[in-house]
CSV table of C-alpha atoms and ligand atoms in Angstrom, one decimal:
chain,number,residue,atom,x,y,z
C,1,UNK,CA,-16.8,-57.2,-91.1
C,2,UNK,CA,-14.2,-57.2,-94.0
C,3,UNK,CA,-16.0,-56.8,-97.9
C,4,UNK,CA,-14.9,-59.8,-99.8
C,5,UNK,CA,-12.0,-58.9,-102.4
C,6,UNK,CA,-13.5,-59.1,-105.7
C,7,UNK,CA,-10.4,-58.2,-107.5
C,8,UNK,CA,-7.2,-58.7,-105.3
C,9,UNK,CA,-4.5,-56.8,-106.2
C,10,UNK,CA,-3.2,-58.6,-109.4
C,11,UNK,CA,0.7,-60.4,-109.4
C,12,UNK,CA,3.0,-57.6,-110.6
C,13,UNK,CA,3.4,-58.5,-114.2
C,14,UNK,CA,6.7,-56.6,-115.3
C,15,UNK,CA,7.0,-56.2,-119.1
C,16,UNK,CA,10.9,-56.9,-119.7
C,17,UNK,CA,10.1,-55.3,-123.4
C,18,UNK,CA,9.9,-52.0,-121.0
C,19,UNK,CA,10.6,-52.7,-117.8
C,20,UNK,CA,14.4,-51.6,-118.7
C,21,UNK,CA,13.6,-48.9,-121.0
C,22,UNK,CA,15.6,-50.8,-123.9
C,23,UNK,CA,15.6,-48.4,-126.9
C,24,UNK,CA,13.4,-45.8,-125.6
C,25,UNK,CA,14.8,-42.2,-126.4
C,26,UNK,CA,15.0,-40.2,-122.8
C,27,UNK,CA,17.2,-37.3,-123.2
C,28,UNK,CA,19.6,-35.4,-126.7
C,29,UNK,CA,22.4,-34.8,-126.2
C,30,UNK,CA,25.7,-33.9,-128.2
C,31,UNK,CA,28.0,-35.6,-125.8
C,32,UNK,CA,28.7,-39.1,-126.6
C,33,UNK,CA,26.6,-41.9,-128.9
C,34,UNK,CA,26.5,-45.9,-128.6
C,35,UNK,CA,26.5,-48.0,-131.7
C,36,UNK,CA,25.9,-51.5,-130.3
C,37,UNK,CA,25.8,-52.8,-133.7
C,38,UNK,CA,28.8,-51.0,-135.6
C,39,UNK,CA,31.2,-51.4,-132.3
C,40,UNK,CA,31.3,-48.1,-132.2
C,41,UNK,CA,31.5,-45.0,-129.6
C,42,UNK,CA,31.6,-41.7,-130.7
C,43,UNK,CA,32.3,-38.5,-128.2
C,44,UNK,CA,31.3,-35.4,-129.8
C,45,UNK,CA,32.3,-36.0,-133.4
C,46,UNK,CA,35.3,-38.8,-132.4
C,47,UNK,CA,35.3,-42.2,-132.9
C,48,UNK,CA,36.6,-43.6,-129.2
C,49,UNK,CA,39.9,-45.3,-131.2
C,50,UNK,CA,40.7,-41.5,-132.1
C,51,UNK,CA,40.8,-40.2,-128.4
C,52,UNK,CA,42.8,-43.2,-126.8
C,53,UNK,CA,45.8,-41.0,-126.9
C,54,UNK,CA,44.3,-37.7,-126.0
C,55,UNK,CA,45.3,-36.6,-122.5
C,56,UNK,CA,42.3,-36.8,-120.1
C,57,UNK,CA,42.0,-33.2,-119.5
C,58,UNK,CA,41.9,-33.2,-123.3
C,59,UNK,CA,38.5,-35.1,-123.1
C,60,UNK,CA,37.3,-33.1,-120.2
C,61,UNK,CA,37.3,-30.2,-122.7
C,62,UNK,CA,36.0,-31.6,-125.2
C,63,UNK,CA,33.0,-32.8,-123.1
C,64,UNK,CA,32.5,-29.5,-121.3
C,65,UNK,CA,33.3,-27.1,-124.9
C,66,UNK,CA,30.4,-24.6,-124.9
C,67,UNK,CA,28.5,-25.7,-121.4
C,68,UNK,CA,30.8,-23.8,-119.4
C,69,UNK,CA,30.6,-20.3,-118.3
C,70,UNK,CA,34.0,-19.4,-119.6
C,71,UNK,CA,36.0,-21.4,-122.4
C,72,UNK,CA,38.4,-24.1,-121.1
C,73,UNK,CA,41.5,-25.2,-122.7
C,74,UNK,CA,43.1,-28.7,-121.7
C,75,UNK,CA,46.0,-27.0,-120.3
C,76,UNK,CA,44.0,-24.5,-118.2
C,77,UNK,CA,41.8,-27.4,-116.8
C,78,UNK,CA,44.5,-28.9,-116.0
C,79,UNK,CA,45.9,-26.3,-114.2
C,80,UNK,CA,42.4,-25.3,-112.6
C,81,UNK,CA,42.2,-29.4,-111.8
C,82,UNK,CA,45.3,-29.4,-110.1
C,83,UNK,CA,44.3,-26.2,-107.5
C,84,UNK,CA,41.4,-28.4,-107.4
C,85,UNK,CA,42.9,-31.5,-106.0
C,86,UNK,CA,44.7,-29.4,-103.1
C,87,UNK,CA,41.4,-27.9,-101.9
C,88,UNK,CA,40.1,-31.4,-101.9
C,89,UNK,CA,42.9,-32.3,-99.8
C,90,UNK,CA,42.2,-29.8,-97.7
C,91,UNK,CA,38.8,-31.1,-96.8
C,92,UNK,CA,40.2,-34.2,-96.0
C,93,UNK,CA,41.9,-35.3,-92.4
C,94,UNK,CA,38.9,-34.6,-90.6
C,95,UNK,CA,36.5,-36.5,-92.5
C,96,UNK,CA,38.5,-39.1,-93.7
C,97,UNK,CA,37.9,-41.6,-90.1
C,98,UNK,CA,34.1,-41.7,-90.6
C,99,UNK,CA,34.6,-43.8,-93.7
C,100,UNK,CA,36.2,-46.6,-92.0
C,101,UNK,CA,34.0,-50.2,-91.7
C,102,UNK,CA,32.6,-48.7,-95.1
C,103,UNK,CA,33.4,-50.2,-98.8
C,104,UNK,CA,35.6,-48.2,-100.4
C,105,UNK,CA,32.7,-46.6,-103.0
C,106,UNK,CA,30.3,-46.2,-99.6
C,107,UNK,CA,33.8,-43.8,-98.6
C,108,UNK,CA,34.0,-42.2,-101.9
C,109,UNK,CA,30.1,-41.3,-101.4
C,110,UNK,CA,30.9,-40.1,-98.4
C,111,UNK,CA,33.6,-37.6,-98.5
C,112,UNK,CA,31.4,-36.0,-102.3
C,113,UNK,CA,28.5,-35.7,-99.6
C,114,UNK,CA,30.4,-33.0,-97.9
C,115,UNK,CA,30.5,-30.7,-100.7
C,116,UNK,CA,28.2,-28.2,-100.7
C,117,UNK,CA,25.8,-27.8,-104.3
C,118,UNK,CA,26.3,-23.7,-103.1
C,119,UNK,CA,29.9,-24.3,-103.2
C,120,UNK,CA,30.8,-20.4,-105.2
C,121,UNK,CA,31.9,-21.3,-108.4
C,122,UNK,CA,33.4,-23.8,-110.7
C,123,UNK,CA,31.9,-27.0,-109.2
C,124,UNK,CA,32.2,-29.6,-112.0
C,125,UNK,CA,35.9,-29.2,-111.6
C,126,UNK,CA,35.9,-29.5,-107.8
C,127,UNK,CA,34.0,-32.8,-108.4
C,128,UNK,CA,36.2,-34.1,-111.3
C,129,UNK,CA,39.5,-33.2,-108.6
C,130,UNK,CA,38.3,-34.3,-105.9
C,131,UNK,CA,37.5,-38.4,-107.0
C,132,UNK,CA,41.3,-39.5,-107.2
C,133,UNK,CA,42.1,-37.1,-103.9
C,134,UNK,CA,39.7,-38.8,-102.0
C,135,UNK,CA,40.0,-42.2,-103.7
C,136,UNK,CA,43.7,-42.7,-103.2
C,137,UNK,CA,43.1,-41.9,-99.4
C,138,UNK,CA,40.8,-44.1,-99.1
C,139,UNK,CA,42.6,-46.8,-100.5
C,140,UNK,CA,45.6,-45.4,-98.3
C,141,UNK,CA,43.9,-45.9,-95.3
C,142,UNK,CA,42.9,-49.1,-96.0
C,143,UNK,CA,46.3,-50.1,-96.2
C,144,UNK,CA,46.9,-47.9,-93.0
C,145,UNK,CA,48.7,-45.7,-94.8
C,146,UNK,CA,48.8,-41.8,-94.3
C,147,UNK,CA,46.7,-39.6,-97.7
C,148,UNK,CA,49.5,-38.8,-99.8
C,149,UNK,CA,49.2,-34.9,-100.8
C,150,UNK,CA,48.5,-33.6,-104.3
C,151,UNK,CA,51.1,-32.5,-106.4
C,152,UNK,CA,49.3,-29.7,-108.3
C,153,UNK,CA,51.7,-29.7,-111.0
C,154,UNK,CA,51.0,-33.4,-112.5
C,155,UNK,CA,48.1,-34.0,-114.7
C,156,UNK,CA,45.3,-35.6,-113.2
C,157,UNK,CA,46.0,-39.4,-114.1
C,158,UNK,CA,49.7,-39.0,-113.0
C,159,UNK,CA,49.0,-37.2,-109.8
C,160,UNK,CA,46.3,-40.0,-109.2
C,161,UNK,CA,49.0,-43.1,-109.2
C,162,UNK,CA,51.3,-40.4,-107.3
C,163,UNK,CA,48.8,-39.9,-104.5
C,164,UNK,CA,48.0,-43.9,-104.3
C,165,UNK,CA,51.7,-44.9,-104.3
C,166,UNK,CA,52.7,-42.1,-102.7
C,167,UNK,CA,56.0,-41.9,-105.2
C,168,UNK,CA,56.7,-41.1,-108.7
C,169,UNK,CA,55.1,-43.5,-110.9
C,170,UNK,CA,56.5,-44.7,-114.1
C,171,UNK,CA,55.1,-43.1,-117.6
C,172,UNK,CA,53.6,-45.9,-119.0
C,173,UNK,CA,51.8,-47.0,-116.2
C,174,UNK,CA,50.9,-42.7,-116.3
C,175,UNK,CA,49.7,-43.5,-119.5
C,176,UNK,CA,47.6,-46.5,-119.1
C,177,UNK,CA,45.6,-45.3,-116.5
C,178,UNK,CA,45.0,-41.8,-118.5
C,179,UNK,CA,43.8,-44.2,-121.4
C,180,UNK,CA,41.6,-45.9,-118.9
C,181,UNK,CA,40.0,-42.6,-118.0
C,182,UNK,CA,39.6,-41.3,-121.5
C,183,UNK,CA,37.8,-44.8,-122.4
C,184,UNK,CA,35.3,-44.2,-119.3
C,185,UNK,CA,34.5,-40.9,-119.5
C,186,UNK,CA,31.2,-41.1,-121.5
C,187,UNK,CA,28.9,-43.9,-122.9
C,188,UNK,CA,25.5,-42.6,-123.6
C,189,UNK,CA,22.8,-42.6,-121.4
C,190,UNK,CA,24.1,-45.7,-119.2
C,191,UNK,CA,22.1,-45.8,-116.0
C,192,UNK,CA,24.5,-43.5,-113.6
C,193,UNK,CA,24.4,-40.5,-116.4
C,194,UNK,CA,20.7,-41.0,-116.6
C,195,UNK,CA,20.4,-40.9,-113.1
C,196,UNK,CA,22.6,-37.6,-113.1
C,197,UNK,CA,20.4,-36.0,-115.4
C,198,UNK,CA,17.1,-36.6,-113.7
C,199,UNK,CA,18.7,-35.6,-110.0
C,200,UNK,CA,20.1,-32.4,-112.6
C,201,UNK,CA,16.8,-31.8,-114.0
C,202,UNK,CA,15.1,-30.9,-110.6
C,203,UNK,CA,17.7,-28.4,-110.0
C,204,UNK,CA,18.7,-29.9,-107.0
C,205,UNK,CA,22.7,-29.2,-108.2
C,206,UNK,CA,25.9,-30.6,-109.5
C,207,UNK,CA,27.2,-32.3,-106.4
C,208,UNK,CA,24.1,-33.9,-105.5
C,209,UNK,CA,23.4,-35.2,-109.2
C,210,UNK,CA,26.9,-36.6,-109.5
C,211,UNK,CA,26.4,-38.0,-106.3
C,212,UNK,CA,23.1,-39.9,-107.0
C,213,UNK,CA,25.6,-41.0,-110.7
C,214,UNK,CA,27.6,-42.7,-108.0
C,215,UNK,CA,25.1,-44.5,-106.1
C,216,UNK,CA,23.5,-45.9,-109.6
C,217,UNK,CA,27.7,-46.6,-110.6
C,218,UNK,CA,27.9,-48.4,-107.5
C,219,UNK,CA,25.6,-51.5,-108.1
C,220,UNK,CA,27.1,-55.2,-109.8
C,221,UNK,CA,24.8,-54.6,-112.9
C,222,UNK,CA,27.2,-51.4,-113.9
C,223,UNK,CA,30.4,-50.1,-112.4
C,224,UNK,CA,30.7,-52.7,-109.4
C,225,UNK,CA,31.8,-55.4,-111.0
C,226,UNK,CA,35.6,-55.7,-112.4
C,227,UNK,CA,36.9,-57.4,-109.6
C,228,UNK,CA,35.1,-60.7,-110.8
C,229,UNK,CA,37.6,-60.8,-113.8
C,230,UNK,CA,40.8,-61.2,-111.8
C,231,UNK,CA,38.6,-63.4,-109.1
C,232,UNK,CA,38.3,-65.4,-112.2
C,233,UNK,CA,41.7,-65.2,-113.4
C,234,UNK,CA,42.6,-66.5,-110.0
C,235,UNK,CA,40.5,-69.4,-109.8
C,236,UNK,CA,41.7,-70.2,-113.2
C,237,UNK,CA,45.1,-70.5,-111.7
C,238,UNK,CA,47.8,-71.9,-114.4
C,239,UNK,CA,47.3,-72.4,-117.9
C,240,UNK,CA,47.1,-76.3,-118.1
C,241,UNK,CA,43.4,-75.5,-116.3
C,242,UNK,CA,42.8,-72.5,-118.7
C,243,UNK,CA,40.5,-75.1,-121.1
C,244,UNK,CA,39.2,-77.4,-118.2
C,245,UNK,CA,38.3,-74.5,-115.9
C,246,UNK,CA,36.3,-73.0,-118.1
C,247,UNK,CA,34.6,-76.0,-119.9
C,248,UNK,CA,33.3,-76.9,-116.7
C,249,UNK,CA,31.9,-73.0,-115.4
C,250,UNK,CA,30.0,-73.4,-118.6
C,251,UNK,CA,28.6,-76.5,-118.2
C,252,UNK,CA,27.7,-75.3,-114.9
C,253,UNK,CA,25.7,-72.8,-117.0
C,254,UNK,CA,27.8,-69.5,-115.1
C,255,UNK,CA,28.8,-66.7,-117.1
C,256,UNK,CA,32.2,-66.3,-118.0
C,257,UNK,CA,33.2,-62.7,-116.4
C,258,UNK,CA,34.4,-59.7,-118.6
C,259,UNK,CA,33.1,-61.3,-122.1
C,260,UNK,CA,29.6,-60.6,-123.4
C,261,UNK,CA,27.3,-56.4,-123.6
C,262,UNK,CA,23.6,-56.2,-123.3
C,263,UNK,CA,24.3,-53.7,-126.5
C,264,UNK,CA,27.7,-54.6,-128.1
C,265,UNK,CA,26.9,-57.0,-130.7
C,266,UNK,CA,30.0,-57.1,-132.5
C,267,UNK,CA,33.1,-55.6,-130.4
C,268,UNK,CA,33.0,-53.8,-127.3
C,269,UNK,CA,35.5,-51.0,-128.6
C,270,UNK,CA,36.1,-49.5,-125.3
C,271,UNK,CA,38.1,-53.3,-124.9
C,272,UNK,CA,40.0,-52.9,-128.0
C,273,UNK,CA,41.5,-49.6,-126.6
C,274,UNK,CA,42.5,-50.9,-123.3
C,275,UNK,CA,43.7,-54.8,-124.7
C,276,UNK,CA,46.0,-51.9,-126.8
C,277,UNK,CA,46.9,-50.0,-123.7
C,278,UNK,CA,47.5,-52.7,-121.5
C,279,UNK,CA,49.9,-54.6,-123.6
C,280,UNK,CA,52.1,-51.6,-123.8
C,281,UNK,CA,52.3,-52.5,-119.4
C,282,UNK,CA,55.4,-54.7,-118.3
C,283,UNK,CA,54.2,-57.9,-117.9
C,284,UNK,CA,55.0,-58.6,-114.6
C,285,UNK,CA,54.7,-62.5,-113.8
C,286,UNK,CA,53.1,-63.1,-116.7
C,287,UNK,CA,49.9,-61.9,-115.8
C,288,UNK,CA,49.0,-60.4,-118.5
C,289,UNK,CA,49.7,-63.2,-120.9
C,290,UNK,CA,47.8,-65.4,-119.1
C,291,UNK,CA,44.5,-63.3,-119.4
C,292,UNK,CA,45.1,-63.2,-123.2
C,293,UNK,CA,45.3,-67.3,-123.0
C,294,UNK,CA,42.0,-67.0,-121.0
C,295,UNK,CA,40.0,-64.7,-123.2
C,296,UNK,CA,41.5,-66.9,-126.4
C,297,UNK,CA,40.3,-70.0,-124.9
C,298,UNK,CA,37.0,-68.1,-123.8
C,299,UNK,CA,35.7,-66.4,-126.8
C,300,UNK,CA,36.4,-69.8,-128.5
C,301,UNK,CA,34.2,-72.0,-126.2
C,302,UNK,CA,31.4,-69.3,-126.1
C,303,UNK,CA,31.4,-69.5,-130.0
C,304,UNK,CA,31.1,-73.1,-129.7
C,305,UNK,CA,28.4,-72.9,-127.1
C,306,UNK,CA,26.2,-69.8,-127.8
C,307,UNK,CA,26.9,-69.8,-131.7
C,308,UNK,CA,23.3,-67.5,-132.2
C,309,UNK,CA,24.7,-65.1,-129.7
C,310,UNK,CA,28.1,-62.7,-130.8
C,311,UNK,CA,29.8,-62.8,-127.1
C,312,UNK,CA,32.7,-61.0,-127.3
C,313,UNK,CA,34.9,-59.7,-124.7
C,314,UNK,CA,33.8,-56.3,-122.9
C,315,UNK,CA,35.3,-53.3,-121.3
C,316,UNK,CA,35.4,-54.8,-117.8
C,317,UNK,CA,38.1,-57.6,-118.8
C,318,UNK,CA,41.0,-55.2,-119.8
C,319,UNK,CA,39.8,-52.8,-117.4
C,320,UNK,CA,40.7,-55.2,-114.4
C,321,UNK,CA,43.8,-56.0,-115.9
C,322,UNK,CA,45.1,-52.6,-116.6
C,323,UNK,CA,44.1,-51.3,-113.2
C,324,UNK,CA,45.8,-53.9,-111.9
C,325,UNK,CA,48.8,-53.6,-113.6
C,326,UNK,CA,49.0,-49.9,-112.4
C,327,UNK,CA,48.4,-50.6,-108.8
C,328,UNK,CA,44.9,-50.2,-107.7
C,329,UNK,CA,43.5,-52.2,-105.4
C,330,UNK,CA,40.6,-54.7,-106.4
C,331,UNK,CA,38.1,-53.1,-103.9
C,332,UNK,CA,39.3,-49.3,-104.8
C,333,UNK,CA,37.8,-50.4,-108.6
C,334,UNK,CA,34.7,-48.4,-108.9
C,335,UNK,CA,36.1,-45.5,-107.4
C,336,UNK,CA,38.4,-45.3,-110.4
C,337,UNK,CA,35.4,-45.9,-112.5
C,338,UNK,CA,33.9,-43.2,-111.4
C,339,UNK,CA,36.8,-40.4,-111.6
C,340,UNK,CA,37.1,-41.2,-115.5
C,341,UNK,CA,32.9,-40.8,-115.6
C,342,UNK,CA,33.0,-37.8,-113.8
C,343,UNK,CA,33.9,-36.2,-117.1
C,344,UNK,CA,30.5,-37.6,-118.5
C,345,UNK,CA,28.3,-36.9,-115.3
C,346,UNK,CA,29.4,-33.1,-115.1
C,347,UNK,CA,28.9,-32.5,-119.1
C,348,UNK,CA,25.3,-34.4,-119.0
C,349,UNK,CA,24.5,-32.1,-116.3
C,350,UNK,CA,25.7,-29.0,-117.5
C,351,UNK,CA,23.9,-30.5,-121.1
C,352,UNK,CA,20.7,-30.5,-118.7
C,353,UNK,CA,20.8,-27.7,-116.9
C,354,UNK,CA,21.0,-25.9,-120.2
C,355,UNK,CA,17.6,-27.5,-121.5
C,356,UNK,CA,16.0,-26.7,-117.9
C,357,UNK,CA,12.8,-29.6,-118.9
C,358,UNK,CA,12.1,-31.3,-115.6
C,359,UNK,CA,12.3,-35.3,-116.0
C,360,UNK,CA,8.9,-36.8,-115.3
C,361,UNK,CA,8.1,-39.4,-117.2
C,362,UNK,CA,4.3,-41.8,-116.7
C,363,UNK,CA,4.1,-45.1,-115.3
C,364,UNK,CA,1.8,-47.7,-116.4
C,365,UNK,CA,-1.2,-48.2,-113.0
C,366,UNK,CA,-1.8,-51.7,-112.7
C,367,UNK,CA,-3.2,-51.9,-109.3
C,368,UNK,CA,-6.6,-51.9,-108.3
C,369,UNK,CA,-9.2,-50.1,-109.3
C,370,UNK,CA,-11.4,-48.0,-106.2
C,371,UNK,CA,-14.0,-49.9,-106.8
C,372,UNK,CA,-12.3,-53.5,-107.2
C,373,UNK,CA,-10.1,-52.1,-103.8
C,374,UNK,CA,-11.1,-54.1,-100.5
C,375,UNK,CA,-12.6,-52.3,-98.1
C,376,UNK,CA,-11.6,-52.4,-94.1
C,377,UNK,CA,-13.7,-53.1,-91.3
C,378,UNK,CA,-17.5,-51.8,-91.6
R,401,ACO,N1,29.3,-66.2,-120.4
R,401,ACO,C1,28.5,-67.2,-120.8
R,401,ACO,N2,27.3,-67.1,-121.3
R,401,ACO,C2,26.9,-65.8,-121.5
R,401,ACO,C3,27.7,-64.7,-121.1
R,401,ACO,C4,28.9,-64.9,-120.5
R,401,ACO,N3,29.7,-63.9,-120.2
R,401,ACO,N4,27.0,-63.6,-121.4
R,401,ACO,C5,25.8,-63.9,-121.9
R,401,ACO,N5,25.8,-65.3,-122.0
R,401,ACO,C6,24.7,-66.1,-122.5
R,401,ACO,C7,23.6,-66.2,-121.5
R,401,ACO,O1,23.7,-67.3,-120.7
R,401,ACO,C8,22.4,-66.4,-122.4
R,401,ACO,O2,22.3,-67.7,-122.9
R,401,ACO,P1,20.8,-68.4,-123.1
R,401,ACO,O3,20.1,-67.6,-124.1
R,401,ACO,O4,21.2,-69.8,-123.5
R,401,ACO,O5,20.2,-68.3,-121.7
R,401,ACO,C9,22.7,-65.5,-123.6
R,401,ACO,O6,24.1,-65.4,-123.7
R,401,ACO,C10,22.1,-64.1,-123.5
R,401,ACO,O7,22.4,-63.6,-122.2
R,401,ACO,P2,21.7,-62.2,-121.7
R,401,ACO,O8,21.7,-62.2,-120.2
R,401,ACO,O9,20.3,-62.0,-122.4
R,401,ACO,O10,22.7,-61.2,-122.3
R,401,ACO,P3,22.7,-59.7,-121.9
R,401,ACO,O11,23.1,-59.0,-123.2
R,401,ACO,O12,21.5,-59.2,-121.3
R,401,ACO,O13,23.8,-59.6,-120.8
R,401,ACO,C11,25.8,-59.2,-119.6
R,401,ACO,C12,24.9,-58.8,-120.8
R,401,ACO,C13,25.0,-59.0,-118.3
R,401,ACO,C14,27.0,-58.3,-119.7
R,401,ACO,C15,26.2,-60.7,-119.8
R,401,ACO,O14,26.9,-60.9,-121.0
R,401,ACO,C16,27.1,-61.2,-118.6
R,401,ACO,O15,26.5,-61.5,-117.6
R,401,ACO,N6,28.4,-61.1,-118.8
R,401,ACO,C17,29.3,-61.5,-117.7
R,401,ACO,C18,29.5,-60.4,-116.6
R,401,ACO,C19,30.3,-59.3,-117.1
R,401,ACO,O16,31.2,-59.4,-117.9
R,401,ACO,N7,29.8,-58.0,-116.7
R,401,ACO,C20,30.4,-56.8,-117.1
R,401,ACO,C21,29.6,-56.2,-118.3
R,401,ACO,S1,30.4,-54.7,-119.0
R,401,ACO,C22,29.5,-53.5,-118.4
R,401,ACO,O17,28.4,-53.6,-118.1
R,401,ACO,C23,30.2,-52.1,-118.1
């Protein structure tokens, strides 16, 4: 006979004033700071705005000054990154058919899973090279198109459109996409670097904690979801349905992609830097005039509609534009996400390592008590 459940097991009642971990305080760091409410993102000391020219190997040591073994200049990462790349490459042609009938970020996960956490030395640059080596093949071989080999001389964001294109890409376009980088490198403890940290915390190694950064990069909610924008832009079509397209996705109650931040409440800098960058792009068919129609037309309607709530537009409009401009395909996206947050992931974890405190926070039991618990068959 089955004892009567006094107590069953109550609904799960998620508090959403914790459930998300809004404004609790999980980690210090020196790397980079969030100011939802000033617009503002600092990496160590600069305000974002500052570092939209600085080359992206310049970031890198910026991030990694004083958590390395052995003090990096940006011109020896870059040659380090570039010796890098080629070893990458060299991992590649056999591996590279097991990602195919995967999406591209499922590849990119892939190919990092090879690397051993007791590769000798030097890791965080391994994993910072070998992003755009394996996520230019990847896109390569969608396109059934052969991986394009490294040229160790380039920087990192020029040998990048070099091993996509497989040709010498024009400067600005070099340029854009080394802004893009820059802009990505580091935001605070978004979920992929938090998730870095607490895989880096358990020792369990850089690879594998940069890896598990990919996985959390990999969902809608954070790195996944760029391609929407142009999606958008397409279903938009011309500008005489600019207004009418959107009046009616709002009245449908959807959300207008690439404008509004769960903690930008004034600008979303990260936008103003890339809106800069990609207007410097050739404008080819218009394109790029027509997304500034869009977002004009947007961020007036949302005024209009939500006048309580300061919906601005975020890093994820420009950043499909710009990335589109330079050649990347739609589904290739989050890949190049996550090669410009590889700069953050490897610092955080190098930042953690340091501080050696294992991750463990408490949960909050709200299950049965064993008294209240049924009990089986007497
Ligand atoms: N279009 C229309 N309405 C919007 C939008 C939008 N883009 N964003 C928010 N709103 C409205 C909501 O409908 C809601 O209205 P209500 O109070 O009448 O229900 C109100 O503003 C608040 O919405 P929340 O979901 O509480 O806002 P939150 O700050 O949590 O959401 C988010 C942030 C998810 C980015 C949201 O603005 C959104 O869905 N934007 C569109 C998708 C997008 O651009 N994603 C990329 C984000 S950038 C990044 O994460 C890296």
């Amino acid at each position: 006979m089955t004892k009567p459940t006094a107590n069953a097991t109550p609904a799960l009642a998620v508090d959403h004033t914790t459930a998300g971990l809004d404004n609790v305080v999980a980690a210090e760091t020196v790397l980079s700071h969030v100011d939802g409410m000033a617009g503002r993102l600092i990496l160590r000391g600069y305000d974002l705005d500052r570092l939209a020219d600085w080359s992206f190997e310049a970031v890198l040591a910026l991030l990694w000054r004083d958590l390395l073994p052995e003090a990096l200049d940006e011109s020896a990462i870059r040659v380090r990154l570039g010796a890098a790349r080629q070893r990458a490459f060299s991992l590649l042609t056999p591996l590279l058919p097991s990602t195919d009938g995967l999406s591209s970020v499922e590849a990119l996960r892939l190919l990092l899973s090879t690397l051993a956490d007791s590769e000798p030395d030097a890791h965080h640059i391994l994993a910072v090279a070998a992003v755009p080596v394996f996520a230019a093949a990847i896109a390569r071989r969608r396109r059934g198109e052969a991986a394009v080999t490294p040229d160790a001389r380039l920087g990192l964001a020029a040998d990048f459109l070099h091993m996509l294109h497989g040709a010498e890409v024009d400067a600005g376009k070099v340029r854009a996409l080394d802004t893009y980088l820059v802009t990505v490198a580091d935001h605070g403890l978004n979920a992929s670097t938090f998730t870095a940290r607490v895989i880096a915390s358990t020792k369990a190694g850089l690879f594998s904690s940069v890896i598990g950064g990919l996985c959390a990069l990999k969902g809608p909610l954070h790195g996944g979801a760029p391609g929407p924008v142009l999606d958008m832009l397409d279903a938009i079509g011309d500008q005489s349905r600019i207004r009418p397209w959107l009046v009616d996705a709002l009245g449908r109650g959807e959300r207008l992609m690439g404008f509004g931040h769960r903690i930008y409440r004034v600008r979303d800098p990260r936008a103003d830097v890339l809106k800069h960058a990609v207007a410097t792009l050739r404008d080819g068919g218009g394109r790029i005039r027509f997304a500034e129609a869009v977002e004009v037309e947007a961020l007036a309607l949302l005024a209009e509609k939500k006048p309580l709530r300061p919906l601005q537009t975020n890093v994820e409009f420009y950043t499909a534009l710009l990335l589109e401009a330079v050649g990347f395909p739609r589904d290739s996206f989050t890949n190049v996400f996550a090669a410009g947050r590889m700069a953050g992931w490897t610092a955080h974890v190098l930042e953690q390592e340091k501080t050696g405190r294992l991750i463990r926070p408490q949960s909050r039991y709200i299950g049965p008590q064993p008294d209240d618990a049924p009990v089986a068959a007497e």
